[in-house]
Structure formats: C-alpha cells, structure tokens
Amino acid sequence: RAFKDAGYGVTIYNFSLQYPSFFFPGKTQYSTDSPPEGLDILSKVNSINPFNWLKIGREIRNRRPRLLVLRYWMPFMAPCMGTIARIVKKNHFTKIVAITDNIIPHEARFYDSCLSKYFLKSCHGFIAMSKTVLDDIGHFNKTKPRKFYPHPLYDNYGEPISRKEACHRLNLDPSFKYMLFFGFIRQYKGLDILLQAFADQRFEKLPLKLLIAGEFYIDPRPYYRMIDELKLSQRIVMHDSFISNSEIPAWFCAADLIVQPYKSATQSGVTQIAYYFEKPMIVTNVGGLPEMVPDGKAGYIVEPEPKSLAEAILRFFSQNNPKNFVRFIKEEKQKFTWEGLVKTFEEFL
C-alpha cells in the first residue's frame, strides 16, 4: 500500500504452494483471513516446481517492472526465488532487491550457505531489517549495495481494543497481570528459559499469569512436562494453535508485558507488533533484538538464561510504572514507517 500511495503500480506474486506438507511442521500454512482489499494479488508461485519458476520468471521478465522485491527468510526458498530472479534479470531493466530476514538460519544445515549464495548472486541489492543481518550479507557479498531499514510497524491488525474487552474475548480474569509469549514455538525461541524463570518462587506472591499463544513447530511434550514438573499449570494460559490476524489484538491488548526469551535471533516481527500495540518488552541480548528495544526505555534487555529473565520480569511488575515505558514507545514507534521503507527501495533505482 505504501508503494501505491507513492504513485507506483503494484502486483504481488504470492504462493500457490509455499511448503510441501512433509516439510511444514505446523497444522496449516493457509490463512483463513479475508485478503486485503485494493491490492492486485496473484497466488501463482510454487516453491518446489522448477517448471513453475521458469514460467513465473518469464512472466515477470516480460512485464518489465522497474523493481522486483523479493523477501528471503530461509535457504529453502533460494532455488525458487534465485531462479525467478535470474530469468527476470535477463530483461536488463528490472532492479531486483531482496528484503533479507535471515541469511544464516537459526537452525542451520550444512547446505544453507550454498543455497544463500545462489540466491544472493541473483539480486542487485539488499535491505536488511537488523544490523546483524546486514553484517551477515557482508560475509557473502561485499560489493553489492546493502542498506539497513528497521521493519515498519504491523499496522494491519486494526485499532487496539481495551484491556477489558481483550480479557473478555480470551476469557481471562482482568484482576491478574499478564505477560505474553507470542508466535510459533521452536527450540531457539527459548520458551524453556521463560518457563524456568517463571518457576521462581517469588512469582507465586504476584497476581501474574503467563500467556503462551502460538503453534508448536516442534514436539510439544517436553514443554508440557516442564510445566507439570515446575507446577506452573495454574499460572499459565496455553493456546497452542495458529492465531489469525483477527485474533492478534486480543492477545496483545490483554498483555501488560511481551517477553521474547530467544536463544538466537536476527530480528523479530513480534517486536514490531508490540510497538504497534504500545506494549513494553523484555528481550534477550541476541542478534538484532537489542537494536529495537532500548534498555530501560522500551523494556529490558537480559541474557538468555532463567535468572536474568526472572529478575527483569520481577522488576517490571514490582518496581516500575509501565506508563513510563509506554510514553517512550509512543515516540519510538514513529520511526518505523512504511513510507521510509519505500524511500529506501527508491535509492536502488
């Protein structure tokens, strides 16, 4: 929409098949939300069909757009996107710029570097949304232009709702305080660290519960065992299913604090959702997370281990006035605009 607002014609090529079923660990890879209005969206790209890549590449090449934006978040997509980009490139007109979320995956495999090299060679330039990823790109290619621009706010979830309404929708007791762990659950997300931190006996004296909202992409049984062994079941609200866009406001507006106890990270979309809903955060000192959450202003930065995390949570709920964080967040979030991202792309043209 920001490109359209800037006067550009925009066509979005979406996936007809993003992951083969055997490769996808979740319950569904399809959203049931209504598609956004006023956008030209074509669901045509098949990530595992080389004949489809050739067809899509030729189609885009012949359309001769000024700019082709590719979003690269995992090496699995390198053959598909790299092949399409190479075909489009043959028109000697279209600039190909990639938004690079992850060049080096959180859970790396021996062939990932080769796949990423294949993709990166097909592009004219790159935009990274954390300085960590910007540095990672430099390890693969030092000559092509690369720029940093933080992820704009996710502003497609509608207006925030009241805490009272959010608690009502989720059937939560509003007399409790809530901290939220949000998003799909994988080993590197550090949910085990958060559970161990929350087992600190000092939390038993606080009217505080942990909301876990997200689908497991790994075996959930060790986490449920940990919850039982640490006797946390009465202090945790678990929703281990996919959460649609329409449900997101309730989870964030019910929460007083967003916790991201990640063991590794580049950047996190959860951070930008928290900024949109003006929620303080606790993040770990890994990857690009500290870049986005100024310590003591938008929340706290801690080491990825239970004791440090427990101390920060206790400090937030026992000693600090959340309004001080919210005041800063309201100002800080003005930096994360879609218009600024469009201008960054224009620097490549």
Short mmCIF file of C-alpha atoms in Angstrom, two decimals:
data_model
loop_
_atom_site.label_atom_id
_atom_site.label_comp_id
_atom_site.label_asym_id
_atom_site.label_seq_id
_atom_site.Cartn_x
_atom_site.Cartn_y
_atom_site.Cartn_z
CA ARG A 1 0.00 0.00 0.00
CA ALA A 2 2.89 2.36 0.73
CA PHE A 3 4.20 1.82 -2.80
CA LYS A 4 0.73 2.57 -4.19
CA ASP A 5 0.47 5.68 -2.03
CA ALA A 6 3.79 6.81 -3.53
CA GLY A 7 2.31 6.52 -7.03
CA TYR A 8 3.59 3.11 -8.12
CA GLY A 9 1.61 0.33 -9.74
CA VAL A 10 1.99 -2.81 -7.63
CA THR A 11 1.39 -6.51 -8.29
CA ILE A 12 2.01 -9.08 -5.54
CA TYR A 13 3.01 -12.61 -6.53
CA ASN A 14 2.00 -14.91 -3.68
CA PHE A 15 2.48 -18.65 -3.25
CA SER A 16 0.08 -21.27 -4.55
CA LEU A 17 2.27 -23.72 -2.61
CA GLN A 18 4.76 -22.38 -0.09
CA TYR A 19 5.94 -25.57 1.62
CA PRO A 20 5.38 -29.25 0.81
CA SER A 21 3.26 -30.82 3.53
CA PHE A 22 6.08 -33.09 4.75
CA PHE A 23 8.31 -30.04 5.26
CA PHE A 24 5.78 -27.91 7.12
CA PRO A 25 5.72 -28.61 10.89
CA GLY A 26 2.54 -26.68 11.73
CA LYS A 27 -1.12 -27.57 11.36
CA THR A 28 -1.83 -25.25 8.44
CA GLN A 29 0.12 -22.89 6.19
CA TYR A 30 -3.01 -21.19 4.88
CA SER A 31 -4.69 -18.15 6.39
CA THR A 32 -8.48 -18.03 6.61
CA ASP A 33 -8.47 -14.23 6.88
CA SER A 34 -10.00 -12.28 4.03
CA PRO A 35 -7.43 -10.98 1.52
CA PRO A 36 -6.61 -7.27 1.77
CA GLU A 37 -8.77 -5.05 -0.39
CA GLY A 38 -7.48 -2.87 -3.20
CA LEU A 39 -4.34 -4.91 -3.95
CA ASP A 40 -3.54 -6.95 -7.06
CA ILE A 41 -2.53 -10.33 -5.60
CA LEU A 42 -1.69 -13.35 -7.77
CA SER A 43 -1.29 -16.71 -5.99
CA LYS A 44 0.92 -18.37 -8.59
CA VAL A 45 4.33 -19.31 -7.20
CA ASN A 46 5.04 -22.97 -6.41
CA SER A 47 8.18 -23.23 -4.29
CA ILE A 48 9.02 -26.81 -5.34
CA ASN A 49 8.14 -26.86 -9.05
CA PRO A 50 11.02 -25.76 -11.33
CA PHE A 51 8.70 -25.52 -14.35
CA ASN A 52 6.62 -23.02 -12.39
CA TRP A 53 9.74 -20.96 -11.61
CA LEU A 54 10.56 -20.73 -15.32
CA LYS A 55 7.00 -19.67 -16.15
CA ILE A 56 6.80 -17.04 -13.40
CA GLY A 57 10.27 -15.73 -14.23
CA ARG A 58 9.38 -15.25 -17.90
CA GLU A 59 6.06 -13.65 -17.00
CA ILE A 60 7.65 -11.06 -14.71
CA ARG A 61 10.55 -10.51 -17.14
CA ASN A 62 8.09 -9.66 -19.90
CA ARG A 63 6.15 -7.27 -17.67
CA ARG A 64 9.37 -5.25 -17.20
CA PRO A 65 8.70 -3.76 -13.77
CA ARG A 66 11.15 -1.12 -12.56
CA LEU A 67 11.60 -3.02 -9.31
CA LEU A 68 11.20 -6.63 -8.19
CA VAL A 69 11.12 -7.01 -4.41
CA LEU A 70 11.87 -10.48 -3.07
CA ARG A 71 11.55 -11.49 0.56
CA TYR A 72 14.15 -14.03 1.63
CA TRP A 73 13.72 -15.66 5.02
CA MET A 74 15.13 -19.18 4.65
CA PRO A 75 17.51 -21.05 2.31
CA PHE A 76 14.74 -23.46 1.29
CA MET A 77 13.38 -20.63 -0.87
CA ALA A 78 16.71 -19.98 -2.63
CA PRO A 79 16.24 -22.28 -5.66
CA CYS A 80 12.77 -20.90 -6.39
CA MET A 81 13.48 -17.20 -5.83
CA GLY A 82 17.02 -17.29 -7.19
CA THR A 83 15.86 -18.92 -10.43
CA ILE A 84 12.97 -16.49 -10.92
CA ALA A 85 15.29 -13.55 -10.26
CA ARG A 86 17.88 -14.78 -12.77
CA ILE A 87 15.25 -15.03 -15.51
CA VAL A 88 13.82 -11.58 -14.74
CA LYS A 89 17.33 -10.14 -14.72
CA LYS A 90 17.74 -11.01 -18.40
CA ASN A 91 15.50 -8.10 -19.42
CA HIS A 92 18.37 -5.78 -18.38
CA PHE A 93 15.82 -3.35 -16.98
CA THR A 94 14.31 -4.56 -13.71
CA LYS A 95 16.18 -3.90 -10.46
CA ILE A 96 15.99 -6.88 -8.12
CA VAL A 97 16.21 -6.02 -4.41
CA ALA A 98 15.73 -8.51 -1.60
CA ILE A 99 14.44 -7.96 1.90
CA THR A 100 16.66 -10.38 3.77
CA ASP A 101 15.27 -11.63 7.07
CA ASN A 102 17.71 -14.47 7.61
CA ILE A 103 20.82 -15.27 5.60
CA ILE A 104 22.11 -17.70 8.20
CA PRO A 105 19.16 -19.67 9.67
CA HIS A 106 18.58 -20.08 13.40
CA GLU A 107 18.81 -23.85 12.94
CA ALA A 108 21.48 -24.09 10.26
CA ARG A 109 22.22 -27.07 8.00
CA PHE A 110 25.41 -27.80 6.08
CA TYR A 111 23.93 -26.81 2.70
CA ASP A 112 22.38 -23.49 3.79
CA SER A 113 25.37 -21.34 2.83
CA CYS A 114 25.43 -22.69 -0.72
CA LEU A 115 21.72 -22.01 -1.15
CA SER A 116 22.01 -18.48 0.23
CA LYS A 117 24.95 -17.76 -2.10
CA TYR A 118 22.84 -18.89 -5.06
CA PHE A 119 20.06 -16.51 -4.10
CA LEU A 120 22.26 -13.53 -3.24
CA LYS A 121 24.05 -13.71 -6.60
CA SER A 122 20.71 -13.21 -8.37
CA CYS A 123 19.98 -9.82 -6.75
CA HIS A 124 21.19 -6.30 -7.44
CA GLY A 125 20.95 -5.20 -3.80
CA PHE A 126 19.61 -5.93 -0.34
CA ILE A 127 17.68 -4.38 2.51
CA ALA A 128 18.24 -5.82 5.98
CA MET A 129 15.95 -5.08 8.88
CA SER A 130 18.62 -5.58 11.51
CA LYS A 131 22.28 -4.65 11.56
CA THR A 132 23.09 -8.26 12.42
CA VAL A 133 21.69 -9.43 9.08
CA LEU A 134 23.37 -6.52 7.31
CA ASP A 135 26.70 -7.86 8.60
CA ASP A 136 25.75 -11.41 7.58
CA ILE A 137 25.18 -10.27 3.98
CA GLY A 138 28.68 -8.80 4.00
CA HIS A 139 30.15 -12.23 4.69
CA PHE A 140 28.67 -13.45 1.39
CA ASN A 141 28.99 -10.34 -0.78
CA LYS A 142 30.85 -7.11 -0.08
CA THR A 143 30.32 -5.38 -3.43
CA LYS A 144 26.56 -5.20 -3.96
CA PRO A 145 24.73 -2.33 -2.24
CA ARG A 146 23.00 -3.17 1.02
CA LYS A 147 21.03 -0.91 3.30
CA PHE A 148 19.53 -1.10 6.76
CA TYR A 149 15.94 -0.14 7.50
CA PRO A 150 14.05 -1.46 10.54
CA HIS A 151 10.84 -3.37 9.93
CA PRO A 152 7.90 -0.96 9.78
CA LEU A 153 5.02 -1.39 12.19
CA TYR A 154 2.49 -4.12 11.54
CA ASP A 155 -0.49 -1.82 11.20
CA ASN A 156 -2.87 -4.27 9.54
CA TYR A 157 -4.47 -5.61 12.71
CA GLY A 158 -7.00 -2.84 13.21
CA GLU A 159 -7.27 -0.48 16.13
CA PRO A 160 -6.21 -1.60 19.63
CA ILE A 161 -9.04 -2.65 21.91
CA SER A 162 -9.43 -2.02 25.63
CA ARG A 163 -7.80 -4.38 28.10
CA LYS A 164 -11.25 -5.15 29.49
CA GLU A 165 -12.54 -6.17 26.06
CA ALA A 166 -9.40 -8.20 25.32
CA CYS A 167 -9.72 -10.15 28.57
CA HIS A 168 -13.40 -10.74 27.83
CA ARG A 169 -12.63 -12.15 24.37
CA LEU A 170 -9.99 -14.50 25.77
CA ASN A 171 -11.98 -15.40 28.89
CA LEU A 172 -9.23 -14.05 31.15
CA ASP A 173 -9.63 -12.72 34.68
CA PRO A 174 -8.85 -8.96 34.42
CA SER A 175 -7.71 -8.84 38.05
CA PHE A 176 -4.49 -10.63 37.02
CA LYS A 177 -1.48 -9.15 35.26
CA TYR A 178 -0.38 -10.97 32.11
CA MET A 179 2.87 -11.43 30.23
CA LEU A 180 2.73 -12.81 26.70
CA PHE A 181 4.94 -15.23 24.78
CA PHE A 182 3.66 -14.97 21.22
CA GLY A 183 4.37 -16.71 17.93
CA PHE A 184 5.18 -20.17 16.64
CA ILE A 185 7.29 -22.21 19.03
CA ARG A 186 10.68 -23.60 18.05
CA GLN A 187 13.69 -24.54 20.13
CA TYR A 188 15.54 -21.25 19.52
CA LYS A 189 12.58 -19.20 20.80
CA GLY A 190 13.58 -20.06 24.39
CA LEU A 191 10.20 -20.93 25.86
CA ASP A 192 12.01 -23.35 28.18
CA ILE A 193 14.05 -20.42 29.55
CA LEU A 194 10.87 -18.49 30.25
CA LEU A 195 9.22 -21.44 32.00
CA GLN A 196 12.26 -21.94 34.23
CA ALA A 197 12.31 -18.22 35.03
CA PHE A 198 8.60 -18.20 35.87
CA ALA A 199 9.15 -21.08 38.31
CA ASP A 200 10.96 -18.63 40.63
CA GLN A 201 9.07 -18.80 43.93
CA ARG A 202 8.80 -15.01 44.14
CA PHE A 203 6.23 -15.05 41.33
CA GLU A 204 3.85 -17.08 43.49
CA LYS A 205 3.15 -13.91 45.51
CA LEU A 206 2.17 -11.88 42.45
CA PRO A 207 -1.21 -11.89 40.66
CA LEU A 208 0.58 -12.74 37.42
CA LYS A 209 -0.04 -15.28 34.68
CA LEU A 210 1.85 -16.25 31.53
CA LEU A 211 0.02 -16.33 28.21
CA ILE A 212 1.54 -18.69 25.64
CA ALA A 213 -0.06 -18.07 22.26
CA GLY A 214 1.37 -19.87 19.26
CA GLU A 215 1.57 -23.12 17.38
CA PHE A 216 4.28 -25.68 18.19
CA TYR A 217 6.66 -26.34 15.30
CA ILE A 218 8.47 -28.91 17.43
CA ASP A 219 7.41 -31.72 19.75
CA PRO A 220 5.32 -30.01 22.47
CA ARG A 221 5.59 -32.83 25.01
CA PRO A 222 8.85 -31.69 26.68
CA TYR A 223 7.29 -28.27 27.31
CA TYR A 224 4.12 -29.70 28.81
CA ARG A 225 6.24 -31.98 31.01
CA MET A 226 8.25 -28.98 32.16
CA ILE A 227 5.06 -27.09 33.01
CA ASP A 228 3.87 -30.04 35.11
CA GLU A 229 7.23 -30.63 36.80
CA LEU A 230 7.58 -26.94 37.69
CA LYS A 231 3.96 -26.85 38.92
CA LEU A 232 3.06 -23.96 36.61
CA SER A 233 -0.16 -25.22 35.08
CA GLN A 234 -2.38 -22.99 37.24
CA ARG A 235 -0.38 -19.89 36.30
CA ILE A 236 -0.23 -20.45 32.54
CA VAL A 237 -2.83 -19.91 29.84
CA MET A 238 -1.88 -22.03 26.82
CA HIS A 239 -3.25 -21.55 23.31
CA ASP A 240 -1.14 -23.82 21.11
CA SER A 241 -2.90 -23.28 17.79
CA PHE A 242 -2.40 -20.97 14.84
CA ILE A 243 -3.57 -17.43 15.60
CA SER A 244 -5.20 -15.48 12.79
CA ASN A 245 -4.66 -11.76 12.25
CA SER A 246 -8.13 -11.00 13.59
CA GLU A 247 -7.25 -12.65 16.92
CA ILE A 248 -3.95 -10.84 17.46
CA PRO A 249 -5.34 -7.61 19.03
CA ALA A 250 -6.93 -9.52 21.90
CA TRP A 251 -3.68 -11.24 22.89
CA PHE A 252 -1.55 -8.11 22.80
CA CYS A 253 -4.13 -5.80 24.36
CA ALA A 254 -4.71 -8.21 27.26
CA ALA A 255 -0.98 -8.39 27.99
CA ASP A 256 0.95 -5.99 30.20
CA LEU A 257 4.36 -7.20 29.00
CA ILE A 258 5.68 -9.02 25.92
CA VAL A 259 8.53 -11.47 26.57
CA GLN A 260 10.93 -12.70 23.88
CA PRO A 261 13.40 -15.07 25.60
CA TYR A 262 15.10 -16.10 22.35
CA LYS A 263 18.36 -18.06 22.31
CA SER A 264 19.20 -16.70 18.85
CA ALA A 265 17.60 -14.10 16.61
CA THR A 266 18.09 -11.72 13.72
CA GLN A 267 15.03 -9.58 14.23
CA SER A 268 11.51 -10.41 15.34
CA GLY A 269 8.13 -9.43 13.96
CA VAL A 270 6.76 -9.77 17.48
CA THR A 271 8.73 -6.67 18.46
CA GLN A 272 7.02 -4.57 15.81
CA ILE A 273 3.58 -5.87 16.81
CA ALA A 274 4.37 -4.91 20.39
CA TYR A 275 5.35 -1.42 19.26
CA TYR A 276 2.10 -1.09 17.33
CA PHE A 277 0.05 -2.02 20.40
CA GLU A 278 2.38 0.07 22.61
CA LYS A 279 3.44 -2.76 24.90
CA PRO A 280 6.72 -2.88 26.90
CA MET A 281 9.03 -5.79 26.13
CA ILE A 282 11.71 -7.94 27.66
CA VAL A 283 14.09 -9.31 25.02
CA THR A 284 17.31 -11.25 25.20
CA ASN A 285 20.70 -9.91 24.22
CA VAL A 286 20.95 -11.86 20.97
CA GLY A 287 21.05 -10.88 17.30
CA GLY A 288 19.17 -7.74 16.36
CA LEU A 289 16.72 -7.73 19.28
CA PRO A 290 18.65 -5.19 21.42
CA GLU A 291 18.74 -2.77 18.46
CA MET A 292 14.97 -2.45 18.59
CA VAL A 293 14.32 -2.30 22.34
CA PRO A 294 16.33 0.43 24.13
CA ASP A 295 17.10 -0.92 27.60
CA GLY A 296 15.16 0.77 30.39
CA LYS A 297 13.07 2.75 27.88
CA ALA A 298 11.02 0.35 25.75
CA GLY A 299 11.63 -2.52 28.15
CA TYR A 300 14.60 -4.54 29.36
CA ILE A 301 17.42 -6.45 27.68
CA VAL A 302 18.59 -9.58 29.51
CA GLU A 303 20.91 -12.51 28.93
CA PRO A 304 19.18 -15.66 27.64
CA GLU A 305 19.12 -17.52 30.93
CA PRO A 306 16.40 -18.01 33.57
CA LYS A 307 17.84 -15.97 36.46
CA SER A 308 18.37 -12.77 34.44
CA LEU A 309 14.94 -13.11 32.86
CA ALA A 310 13.22 -13.70 36.20
CA GLU A 311 14.86 -10.61 37.72
CA ALA A 312 13.73 -8.42 34.82
CA ILE A 313 10.14 -9.67 34.98
CA LEU A 314 10.02 -9.12 38.74
CA ARG A 315 11.49 -5.66 38.32
CA PHE A 316 8.87 -4.76 35.74
CA PHE A 317 5.86 -5.94 37.74
CA SER A 318 7.12 -4.97 41.20
CA GLN A 319 9.05 -1.73 40.85
CA ASN A 320 8.28 0.11 37.63
CA ASN A 321 5.46 2.19 36.28
CA PRO A 322 4.60 0.78 32.82
CA LYS A 323 3.37 4.21 31.72
CA ASN A 324 6.99 5.38 31.59
CA PHE A 325 7.75 2.67 29.02
CA VAL A 326 4.58 3.38 27.05
CA ARG A 327 5.47 7.07 26.78
CA PHE A 328 8.79 6.22 25.15
CA ILE A 329 7.26 3.53 22.92
CA LYS A 330 4.71 6.01 21.55
CA GLU A 331 7.58 8.23 20.40
CA GLU A 332 9.94 5.48 19.25
CA LYS A 333 7.39 3.77 17.04
CA GLN A 334 7.13 6.86 14.84
CA LYS A 335 10.49 5.82 13.33
CA PHE A 336 9.11 2.62 11.84
CA THR A 337 7.18 3.83 8.79
CA TRP A 338 6.32 2.12 5.52
CA GLU A 339 6.96 5.38 3.68
CA GLY A 340 10.57 5.28 4.89
CA LEU A 341 10.95 1.73 3.58
CA VAL A 342 9.67 2.78 0.14
CA LYS A 343 12.22 5.61 0.05
CA THR A 344 14.96 3.13 0.89
CA PHE A 345 13.93 0.98 -2.08
CA GLU A 346 13.93 4.06 -4.31
CA GLU A 347 17.63 4.53 -3.56
CA PHE A 348 18.30 1.40 -5.64
CA LEU A 349 16.50 2.68 -8.75
#
